[in-house]
Short mmCIF file of C-alpha atoms in Angstrom, two decimals:
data_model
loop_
_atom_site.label_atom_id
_atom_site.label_comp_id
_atom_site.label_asym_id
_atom_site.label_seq_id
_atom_site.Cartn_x
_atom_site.Cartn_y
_atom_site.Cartn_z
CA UNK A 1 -28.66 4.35 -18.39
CA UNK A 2 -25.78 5.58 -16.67
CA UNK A 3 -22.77 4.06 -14.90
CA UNK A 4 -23.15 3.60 -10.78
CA UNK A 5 -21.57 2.38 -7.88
CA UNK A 6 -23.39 -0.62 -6.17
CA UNK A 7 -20.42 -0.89 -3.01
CA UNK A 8 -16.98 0.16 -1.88
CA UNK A 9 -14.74 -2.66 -0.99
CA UNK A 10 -11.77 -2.21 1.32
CA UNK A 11 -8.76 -4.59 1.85
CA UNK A 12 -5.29 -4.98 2.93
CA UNK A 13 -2.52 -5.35 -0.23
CA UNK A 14 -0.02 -7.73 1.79
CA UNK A 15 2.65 -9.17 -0.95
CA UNK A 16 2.83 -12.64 1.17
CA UNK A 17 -0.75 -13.03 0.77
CA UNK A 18 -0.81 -12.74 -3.53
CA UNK A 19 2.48 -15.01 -2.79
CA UNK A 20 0.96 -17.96 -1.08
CA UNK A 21 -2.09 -17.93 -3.94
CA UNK A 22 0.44 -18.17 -6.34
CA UNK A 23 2.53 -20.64 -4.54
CA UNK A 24 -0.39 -23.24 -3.38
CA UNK A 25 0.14 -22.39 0.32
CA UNK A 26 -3.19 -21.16 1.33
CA UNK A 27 -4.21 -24.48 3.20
CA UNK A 28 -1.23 -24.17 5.39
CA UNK A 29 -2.07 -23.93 8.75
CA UNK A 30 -0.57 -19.89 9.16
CA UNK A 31 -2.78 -18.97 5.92
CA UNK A 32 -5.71 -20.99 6.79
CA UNK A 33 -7.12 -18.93 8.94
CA UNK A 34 -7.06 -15.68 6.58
CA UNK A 35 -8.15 -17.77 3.56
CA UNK A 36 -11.25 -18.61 5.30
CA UNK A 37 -11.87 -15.07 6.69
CA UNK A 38 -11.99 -14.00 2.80
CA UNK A 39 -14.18 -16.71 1.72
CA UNK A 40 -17.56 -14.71 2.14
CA UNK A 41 -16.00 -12.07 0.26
CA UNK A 42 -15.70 -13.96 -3.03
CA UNK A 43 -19.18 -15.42 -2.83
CA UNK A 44 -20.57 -11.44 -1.93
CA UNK A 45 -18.82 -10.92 -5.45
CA UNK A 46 -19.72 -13.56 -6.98
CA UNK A 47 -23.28 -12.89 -6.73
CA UNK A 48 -22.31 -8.99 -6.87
CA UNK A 49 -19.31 -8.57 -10.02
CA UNK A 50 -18.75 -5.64 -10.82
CA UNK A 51 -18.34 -4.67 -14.81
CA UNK A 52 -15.29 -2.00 -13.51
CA UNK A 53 -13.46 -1.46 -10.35
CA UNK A 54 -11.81 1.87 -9.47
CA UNK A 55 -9.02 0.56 -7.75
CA UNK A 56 -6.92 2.52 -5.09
CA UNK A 57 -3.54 1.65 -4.15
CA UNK A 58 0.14 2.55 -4.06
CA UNK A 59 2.72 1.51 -6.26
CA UNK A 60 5.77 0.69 -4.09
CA UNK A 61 8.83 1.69 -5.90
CA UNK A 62 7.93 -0.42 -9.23
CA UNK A 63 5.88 1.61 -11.89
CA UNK A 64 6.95 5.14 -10.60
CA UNK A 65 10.47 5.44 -9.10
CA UNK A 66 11.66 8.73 -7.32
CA UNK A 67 11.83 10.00 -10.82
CA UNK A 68 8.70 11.24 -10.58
CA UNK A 69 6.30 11.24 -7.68
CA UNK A 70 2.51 11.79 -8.59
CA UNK A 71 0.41 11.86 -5.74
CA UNK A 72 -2.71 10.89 -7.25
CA UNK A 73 -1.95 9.16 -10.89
CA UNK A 74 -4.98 7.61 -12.66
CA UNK A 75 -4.25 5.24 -15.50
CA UNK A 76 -6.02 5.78 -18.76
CA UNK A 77 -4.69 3.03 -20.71
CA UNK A 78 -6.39 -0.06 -21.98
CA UNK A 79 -4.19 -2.44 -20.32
CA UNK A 80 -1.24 -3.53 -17.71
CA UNK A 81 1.25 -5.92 -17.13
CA UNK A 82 2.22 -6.56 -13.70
CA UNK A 83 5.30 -5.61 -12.35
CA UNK A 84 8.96 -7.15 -11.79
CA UNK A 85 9.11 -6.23 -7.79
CA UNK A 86 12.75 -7.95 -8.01
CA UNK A 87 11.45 -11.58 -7.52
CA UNK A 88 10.03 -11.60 -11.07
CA UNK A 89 6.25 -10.79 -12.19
CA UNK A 90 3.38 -12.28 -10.00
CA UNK A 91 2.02 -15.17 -12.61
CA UNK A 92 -1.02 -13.17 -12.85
CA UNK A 93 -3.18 -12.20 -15.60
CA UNK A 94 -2.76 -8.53 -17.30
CA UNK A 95 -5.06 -6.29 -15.91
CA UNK A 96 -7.53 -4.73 -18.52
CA UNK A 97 -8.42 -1.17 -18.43
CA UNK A 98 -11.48 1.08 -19.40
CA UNK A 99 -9.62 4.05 -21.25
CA UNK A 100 -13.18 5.62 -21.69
CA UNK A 101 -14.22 5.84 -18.07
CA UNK A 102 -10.28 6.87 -17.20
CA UNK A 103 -11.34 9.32 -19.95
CA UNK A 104 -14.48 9.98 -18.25
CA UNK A 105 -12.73 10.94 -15.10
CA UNK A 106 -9.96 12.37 -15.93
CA UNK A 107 -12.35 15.23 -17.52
CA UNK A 108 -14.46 15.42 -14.87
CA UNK A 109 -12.35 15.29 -11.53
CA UNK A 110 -9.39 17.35 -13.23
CA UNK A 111 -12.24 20.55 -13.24
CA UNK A 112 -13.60 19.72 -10.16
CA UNK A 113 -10.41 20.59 -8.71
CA UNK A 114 -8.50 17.14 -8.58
CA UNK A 115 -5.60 17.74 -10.98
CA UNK A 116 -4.57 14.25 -10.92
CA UNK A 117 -1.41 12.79 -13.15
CA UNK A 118 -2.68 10.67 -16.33
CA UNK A 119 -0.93 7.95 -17.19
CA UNK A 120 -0.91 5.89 -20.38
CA UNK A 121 1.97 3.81 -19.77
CA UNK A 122 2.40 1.71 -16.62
CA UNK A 123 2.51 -1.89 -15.04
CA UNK A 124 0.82 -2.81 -11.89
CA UNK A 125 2.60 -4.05 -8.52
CA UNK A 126 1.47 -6.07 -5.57
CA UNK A 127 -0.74 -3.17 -4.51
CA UNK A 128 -3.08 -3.80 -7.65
CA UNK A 129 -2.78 -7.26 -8.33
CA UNK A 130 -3.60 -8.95 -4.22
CA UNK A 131 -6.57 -7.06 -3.65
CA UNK A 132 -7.60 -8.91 -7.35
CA UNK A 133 -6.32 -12.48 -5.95
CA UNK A 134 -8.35 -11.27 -2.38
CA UNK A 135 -11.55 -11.69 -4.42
CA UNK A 136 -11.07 -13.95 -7.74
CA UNK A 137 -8.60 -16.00 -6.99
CA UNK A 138 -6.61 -17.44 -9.76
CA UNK A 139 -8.63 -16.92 -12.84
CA UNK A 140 -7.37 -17.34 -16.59
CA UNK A 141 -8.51 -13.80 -16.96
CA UNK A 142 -9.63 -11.34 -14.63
CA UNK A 143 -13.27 -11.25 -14.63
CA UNK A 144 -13.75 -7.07 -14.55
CA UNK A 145 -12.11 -4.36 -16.31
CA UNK A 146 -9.96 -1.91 -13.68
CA UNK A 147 -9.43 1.66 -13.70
CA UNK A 148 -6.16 1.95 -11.63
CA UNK A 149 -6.12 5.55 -9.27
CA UNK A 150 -2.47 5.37 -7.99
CA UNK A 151 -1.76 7.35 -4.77
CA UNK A 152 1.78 8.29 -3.16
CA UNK A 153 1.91 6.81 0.04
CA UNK A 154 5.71 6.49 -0.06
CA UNK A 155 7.53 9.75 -0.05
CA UNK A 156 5.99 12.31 2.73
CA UNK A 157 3.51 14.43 2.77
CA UNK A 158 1.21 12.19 1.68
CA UNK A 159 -2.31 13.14 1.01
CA UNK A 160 -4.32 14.06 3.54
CA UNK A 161 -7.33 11.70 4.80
CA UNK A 162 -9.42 14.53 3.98
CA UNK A 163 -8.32 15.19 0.70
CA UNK A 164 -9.00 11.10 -0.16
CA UNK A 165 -12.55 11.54 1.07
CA UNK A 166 -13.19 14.71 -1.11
CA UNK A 167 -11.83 12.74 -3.87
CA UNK A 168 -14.08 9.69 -2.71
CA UNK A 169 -16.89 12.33 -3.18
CA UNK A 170 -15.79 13.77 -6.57
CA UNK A 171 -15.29 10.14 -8.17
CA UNK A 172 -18.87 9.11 -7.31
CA UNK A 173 -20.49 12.08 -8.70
CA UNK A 174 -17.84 11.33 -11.87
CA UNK A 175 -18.69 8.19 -12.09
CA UNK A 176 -22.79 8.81 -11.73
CA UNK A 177 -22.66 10.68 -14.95
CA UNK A 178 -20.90 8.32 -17.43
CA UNK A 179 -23.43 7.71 -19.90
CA UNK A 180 -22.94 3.96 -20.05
CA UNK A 181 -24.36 1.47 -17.91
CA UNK A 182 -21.78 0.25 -15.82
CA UNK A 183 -21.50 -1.00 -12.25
CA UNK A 184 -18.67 0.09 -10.87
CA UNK A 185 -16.83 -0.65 -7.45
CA UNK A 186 -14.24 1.43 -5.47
CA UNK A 187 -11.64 -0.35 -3.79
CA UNK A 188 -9.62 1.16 -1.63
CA UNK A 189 -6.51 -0.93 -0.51
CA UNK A 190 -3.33 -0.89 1.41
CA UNK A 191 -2.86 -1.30 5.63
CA UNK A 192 -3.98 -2.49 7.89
CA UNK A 193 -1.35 -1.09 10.90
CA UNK A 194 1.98 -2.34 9.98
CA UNK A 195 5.89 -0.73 9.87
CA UNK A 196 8.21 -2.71 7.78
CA UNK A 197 11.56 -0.41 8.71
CA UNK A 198 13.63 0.33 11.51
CA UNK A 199 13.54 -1.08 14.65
CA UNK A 200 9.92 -0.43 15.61
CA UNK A 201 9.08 -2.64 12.41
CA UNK A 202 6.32 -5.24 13.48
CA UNK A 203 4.09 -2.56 14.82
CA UNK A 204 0.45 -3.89 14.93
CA UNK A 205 -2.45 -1.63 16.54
CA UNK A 206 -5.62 -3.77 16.81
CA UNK A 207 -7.25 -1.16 18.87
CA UNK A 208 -6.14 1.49 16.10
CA UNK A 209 -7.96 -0.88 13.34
CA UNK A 210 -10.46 -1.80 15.02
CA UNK A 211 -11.67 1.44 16.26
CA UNK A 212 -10.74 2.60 12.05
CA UNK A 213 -13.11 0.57 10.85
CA UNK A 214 -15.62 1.38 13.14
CA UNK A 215 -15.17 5.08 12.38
CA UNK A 216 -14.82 4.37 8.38
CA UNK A 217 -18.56 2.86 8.65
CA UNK A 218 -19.83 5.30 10.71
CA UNK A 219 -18.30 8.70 11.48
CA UNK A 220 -16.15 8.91 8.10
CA UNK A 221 -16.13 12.55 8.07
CA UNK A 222 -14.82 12.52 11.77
CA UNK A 223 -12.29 10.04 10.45
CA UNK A 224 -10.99 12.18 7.68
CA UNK A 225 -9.79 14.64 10.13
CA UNK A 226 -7.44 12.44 11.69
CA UNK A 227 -3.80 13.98 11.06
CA UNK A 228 -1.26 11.53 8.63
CA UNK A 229 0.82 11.59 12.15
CA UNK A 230 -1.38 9.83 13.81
CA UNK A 231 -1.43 7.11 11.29
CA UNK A 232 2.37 7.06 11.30
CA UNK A 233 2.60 7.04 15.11
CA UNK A 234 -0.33 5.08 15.72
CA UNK A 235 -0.57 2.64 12.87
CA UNK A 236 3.36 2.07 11.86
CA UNK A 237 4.92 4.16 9.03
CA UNK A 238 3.19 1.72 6.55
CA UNK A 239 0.09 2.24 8.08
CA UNK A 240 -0.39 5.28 6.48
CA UNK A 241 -1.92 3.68 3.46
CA UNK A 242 -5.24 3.43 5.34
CA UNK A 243 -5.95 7.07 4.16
CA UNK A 244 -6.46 5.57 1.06
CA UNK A 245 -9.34 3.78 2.34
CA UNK A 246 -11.26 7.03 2.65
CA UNK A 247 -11.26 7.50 -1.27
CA UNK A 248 -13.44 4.60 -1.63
CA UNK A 249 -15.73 5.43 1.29
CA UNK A 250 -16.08 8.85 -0.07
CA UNK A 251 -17.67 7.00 -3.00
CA UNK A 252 -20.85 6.07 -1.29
CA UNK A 253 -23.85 7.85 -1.45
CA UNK A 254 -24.61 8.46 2.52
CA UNK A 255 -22.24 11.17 1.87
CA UNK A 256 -24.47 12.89 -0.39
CA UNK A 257 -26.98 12.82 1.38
CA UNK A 258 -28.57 9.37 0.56
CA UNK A 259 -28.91 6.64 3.07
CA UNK A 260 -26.49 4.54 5.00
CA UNK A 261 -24.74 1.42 3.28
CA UNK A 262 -25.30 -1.52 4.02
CA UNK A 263 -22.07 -3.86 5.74
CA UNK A 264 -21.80 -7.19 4.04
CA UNK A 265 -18.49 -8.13 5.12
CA UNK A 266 -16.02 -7.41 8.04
CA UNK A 267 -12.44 -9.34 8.47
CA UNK A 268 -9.57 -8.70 10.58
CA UNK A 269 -6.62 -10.78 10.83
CA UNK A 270 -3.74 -11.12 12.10
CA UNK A 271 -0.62 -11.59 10.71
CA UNK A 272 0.21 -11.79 7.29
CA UNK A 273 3.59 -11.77 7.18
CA UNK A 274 4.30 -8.19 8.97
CA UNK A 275 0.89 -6.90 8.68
CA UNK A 276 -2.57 -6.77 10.13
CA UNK A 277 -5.36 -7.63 7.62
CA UNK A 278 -8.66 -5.71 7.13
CA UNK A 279 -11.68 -6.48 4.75
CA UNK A 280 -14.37 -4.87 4.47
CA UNK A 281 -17.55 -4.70 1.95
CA UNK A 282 -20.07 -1.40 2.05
CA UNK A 283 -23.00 -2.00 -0.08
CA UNK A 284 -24.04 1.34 -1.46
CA UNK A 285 -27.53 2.48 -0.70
CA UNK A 286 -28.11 5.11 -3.66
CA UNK A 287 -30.96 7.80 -3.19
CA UNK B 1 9.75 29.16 8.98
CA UNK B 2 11.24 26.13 9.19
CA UNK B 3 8.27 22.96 8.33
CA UNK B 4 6.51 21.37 11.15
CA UNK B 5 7.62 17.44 11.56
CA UNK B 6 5.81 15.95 14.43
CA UNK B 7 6.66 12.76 13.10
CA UNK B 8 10.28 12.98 14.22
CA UNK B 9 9.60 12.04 17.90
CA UNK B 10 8.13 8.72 16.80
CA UNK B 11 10.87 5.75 17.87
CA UNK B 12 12.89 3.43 15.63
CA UNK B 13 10.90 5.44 12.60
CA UNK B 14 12.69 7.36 10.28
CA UNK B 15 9.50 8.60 7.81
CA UNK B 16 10.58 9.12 4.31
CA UNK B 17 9.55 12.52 3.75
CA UNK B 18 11.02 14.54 0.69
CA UNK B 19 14.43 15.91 2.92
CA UNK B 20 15.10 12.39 3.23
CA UNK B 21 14.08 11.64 -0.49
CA UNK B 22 16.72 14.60 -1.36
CA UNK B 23 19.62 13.03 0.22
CA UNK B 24 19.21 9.52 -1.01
CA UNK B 25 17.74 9.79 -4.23
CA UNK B 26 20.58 8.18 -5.94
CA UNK B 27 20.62 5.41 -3.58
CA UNK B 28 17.10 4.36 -3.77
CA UNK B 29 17.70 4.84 -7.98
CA UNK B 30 20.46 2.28 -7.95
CA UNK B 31 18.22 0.18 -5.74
CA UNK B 32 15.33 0.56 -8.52
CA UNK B 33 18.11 -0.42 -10.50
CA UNK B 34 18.09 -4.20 -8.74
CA UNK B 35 14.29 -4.59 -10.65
CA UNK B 36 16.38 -5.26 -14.01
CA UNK B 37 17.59 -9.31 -13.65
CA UNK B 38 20.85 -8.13 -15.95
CA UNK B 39 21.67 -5.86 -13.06
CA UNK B 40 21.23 -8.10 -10.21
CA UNK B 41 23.40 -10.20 -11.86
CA UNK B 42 26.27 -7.46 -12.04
CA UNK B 43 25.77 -6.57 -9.20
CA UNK B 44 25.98 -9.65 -7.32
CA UNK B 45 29.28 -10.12 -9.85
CA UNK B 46 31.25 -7.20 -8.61
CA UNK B 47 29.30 -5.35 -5.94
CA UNK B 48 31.86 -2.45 -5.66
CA UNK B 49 32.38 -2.44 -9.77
CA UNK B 50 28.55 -1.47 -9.76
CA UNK B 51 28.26 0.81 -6.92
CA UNK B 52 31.40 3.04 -8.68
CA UNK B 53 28.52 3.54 -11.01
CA UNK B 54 26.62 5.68 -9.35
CA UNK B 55 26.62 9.07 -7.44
CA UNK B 56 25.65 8.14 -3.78
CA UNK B 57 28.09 8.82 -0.85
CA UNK B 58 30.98 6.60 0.74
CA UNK B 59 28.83 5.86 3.70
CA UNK B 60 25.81 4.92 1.53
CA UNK B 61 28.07 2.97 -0.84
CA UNK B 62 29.98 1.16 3.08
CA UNK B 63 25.88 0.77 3.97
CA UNK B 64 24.60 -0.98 1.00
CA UNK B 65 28.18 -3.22 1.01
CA UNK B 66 27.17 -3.99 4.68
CA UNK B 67 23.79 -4.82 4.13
CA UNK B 68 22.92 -2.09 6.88
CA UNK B 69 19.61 -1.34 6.72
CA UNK B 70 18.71 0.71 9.14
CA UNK B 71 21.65 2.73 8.43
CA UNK B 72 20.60 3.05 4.89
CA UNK B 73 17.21 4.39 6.00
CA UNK B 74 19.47 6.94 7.92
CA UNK B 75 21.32 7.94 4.96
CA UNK B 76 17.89 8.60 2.86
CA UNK B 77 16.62 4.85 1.83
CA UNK B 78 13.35 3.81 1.61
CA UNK B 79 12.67 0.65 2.59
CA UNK B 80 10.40 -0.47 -0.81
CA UNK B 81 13.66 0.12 -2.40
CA UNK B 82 16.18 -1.23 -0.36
CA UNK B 83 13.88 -3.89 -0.14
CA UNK B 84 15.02 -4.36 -3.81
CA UNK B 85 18.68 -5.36 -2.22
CA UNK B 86 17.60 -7.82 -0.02
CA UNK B 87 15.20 -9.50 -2.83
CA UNK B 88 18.82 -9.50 -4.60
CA UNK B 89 20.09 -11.47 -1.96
CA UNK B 90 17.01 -13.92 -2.03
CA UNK B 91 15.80 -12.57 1.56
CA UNK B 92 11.89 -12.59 2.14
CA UNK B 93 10.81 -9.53 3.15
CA UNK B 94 10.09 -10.85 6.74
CA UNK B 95 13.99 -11.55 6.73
CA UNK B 96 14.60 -7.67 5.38
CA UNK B 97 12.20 -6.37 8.38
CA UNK B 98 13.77 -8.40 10.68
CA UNK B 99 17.30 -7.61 10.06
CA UNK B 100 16.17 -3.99 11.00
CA UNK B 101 15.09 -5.24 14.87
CA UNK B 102 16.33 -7.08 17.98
CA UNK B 103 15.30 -10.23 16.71
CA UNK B 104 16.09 -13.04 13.77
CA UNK B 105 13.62 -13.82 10.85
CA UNK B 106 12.48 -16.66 13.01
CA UNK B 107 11.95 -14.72 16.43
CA UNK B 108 10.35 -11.92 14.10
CA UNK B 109 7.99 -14.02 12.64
CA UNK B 110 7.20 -15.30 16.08
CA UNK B 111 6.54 -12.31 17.38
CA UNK B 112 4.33 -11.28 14.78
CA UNK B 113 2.08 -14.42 14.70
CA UNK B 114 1.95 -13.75 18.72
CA UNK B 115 0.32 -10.49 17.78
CA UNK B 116 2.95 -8.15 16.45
CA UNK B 117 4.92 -5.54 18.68
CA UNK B 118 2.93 -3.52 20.47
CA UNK B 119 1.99 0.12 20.30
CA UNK B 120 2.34 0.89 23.70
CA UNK B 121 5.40 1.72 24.93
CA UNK B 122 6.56 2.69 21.08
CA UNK B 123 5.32 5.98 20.62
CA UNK B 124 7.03 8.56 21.41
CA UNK B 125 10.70 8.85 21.82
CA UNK B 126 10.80 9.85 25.01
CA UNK B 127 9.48 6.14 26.07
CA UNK B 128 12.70 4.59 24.49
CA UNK B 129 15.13 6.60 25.70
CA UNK B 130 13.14 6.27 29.70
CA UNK B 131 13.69 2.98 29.53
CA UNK B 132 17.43 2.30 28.62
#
């Protein structure tokens, strides 16, 4: 039997949010509120874990400085530490890998035009490791393996929202022929609107993320035409991460040609620190 | 021809794209630098002493002395690594954002808990510059 995806999960990567896990805050009365909003998302997963997650997100100056600048870097190896941001390592557990369906990808997006960076080497910042408090909390281990796809939303141009959703497309055929039965998840992380420099930082769009999500659900092949500009104008200069929401919605069958998923989950919040908070779960519907 | 950047018009944004990248490469690698604890500690020792280490300009090197964000940014800093700075000073990173606006950490965080600052009126530069 061979690997599949059963749903795409999407999800804000705020650093305050992984903070106040790890610091005890979340009954406070300004995390409350968000806590609560993500409560139905750890019982969907609960009674929906995943064996692997594919999971999208930027690394924010920590594993890849301006040294190098990948902008799509999928790790291969079969484990990794999180990262030193400058206020020391989240006290998280180390993330555990699947080198044989990074393997798996690597040789199968790489010829389908994809020519991502492999790396063997690399820990894991805020990006990786919130999304994983998001929807397990603080376990002694995590409880699924993770195949980290690391995209550069940092240094302009980044990809296009197009280019994520082709990927989106090539990763679920990738991942439809691994000859191991797996159920795999795509998360795609970062956003919702937010600028954290200058002085337009604090920029929240509700309409933007509101009428985003709608679209994502819906029209995401309308969506993936929308120009990076408009994320940066629109959205805040952090904003921008949303494209890689469109990797994991790629991943669902509808856009194949099977049927529509299914929604089990919608959240939006705001604020977490300077940020507006999305969640959402797609339930694929394979054909 | 000269690269299409419609993202210049956009107020109080200055998008890192790789021109900016070019001119402040070294000061966003002695930023990365703050990840190490041995070099925050140096740093914080003998600010200047450190700074002579590296190749990044006397404004960049005035900047980073000053704690002047947005002037950083300017000068080719991204904020995820100048963020590395303030996190050696023991700021949050709401007090990093807000240092870069019109308000205090407090007033910041007020403003986003009332909703954030709004996209209208913040688009386009034209709207700033109308209304001073």
């Amino acid at each position: 039997m061979n690997a599949r995806i059963s749903a795409a999960l999407f999800m804000s990567h705020v650093p305050a949010i992984g903070v106040a896990v790890d610091l005890a805050r979340t009954d406070e009365p300004y995390w409350q509120p968000l806590f609560d909003g993500i409560r139905p998302a750890r019982e969907w997963i609960a009674d929906n874990p995943p064996d692997v997650v594919v999971l999208v997100y930027n690394d924010h100056g920590n594993a890849f400085s301006l040294r190098m600048i990948p902008t799509f870097a999928l790790g291969m190896a079969p484990s990794y530490e999180p990262a030193d941001e400058g206020w020391g390592p989240r006290p998280v557990p180390t993330v555990d890998g699947h080198p044989a369906l990074s393997a798996h990808l690597a040789q199968s997006l790489i010829p389908a035009g994809f020519d991502l960076t492999l790396v063997n080497e690399m820990t894991v910042d805020h990006g990786l490791t919130v999304p994983l408090t998001m929807m397990f909390d603080q376990p002694a281990a995590w409880p699924c393996r993770v195949v980290p796809l690391a995209v550069n939303v940092v240094q302009h141009p980044a990809p296009s929202g197009r280019r994520c959703l082709e990927l989106g497309k090539a990763i679920r055929a990738a991942v439809d022929s691994f000859d191991e039965d797996l159920t795999v998840q795509v998360w795609g992380t970062g956003g919702m609107s937010h600028q954290l420099q200058g002085p337009r930082a604090g920029l929240i769009n509700r309409e933007f993320d509101h009428d985003f999500l709608e679209r994502l659900v819906a029209d995401p092949e309308g969506l993936a035409d929308v120009p990076n500009v408009d994320y940066l104008r629109e959205a805040g200069s952090e904003g921008v991460e949303l494209v890689m929401w469109l990797i994991a919605r790629g991943a669902l069958a509808d856009l194949g040609g099977g049927p529509p998923p299914r929604e089990a989950h919608r959240l939006y919040h705001v604020p977490a620190s300077n940020t507006a908070v999305g969640q959402l779960i797609l339930e694929n519907s394979p054909a | 021809m000269a690269i299409e950047k419609p993202y210049l018009d956009i107020p109080g944004t200055i998008v890192f794209d790789a021109d900016q990248a070019r001119l402040g490469y070294a000061l966003n690698q002695f930023a990365m630098s703050l990840m190490h604890a041995e070099n925050r500690e140096r740093f914080l020792a003998d600010e200047g002493a450190y700074l002579a280490e590296w190749d990044i300009t006397d404004d960049q090197r005035q900047a980073v002395l000053d704690r002047d964000f947005n002037r950083l940014l300017e000068l080719g800093g991204n904020v995820y690594f100048l963020a590395k700075i303030g996190a050696t000073d023991g700021l949050s990173y709401v007090q990093i954002v807000a240092s870069m606006t019109e308000n205090d950490a407090d007033g910041h965080a007020a403003m986003m808990v009332a909703g954030g600052r709004p996209v209208d009126g913040n688009r386009y530069l034209h709207e700033w510059e109308d209304r001073s």
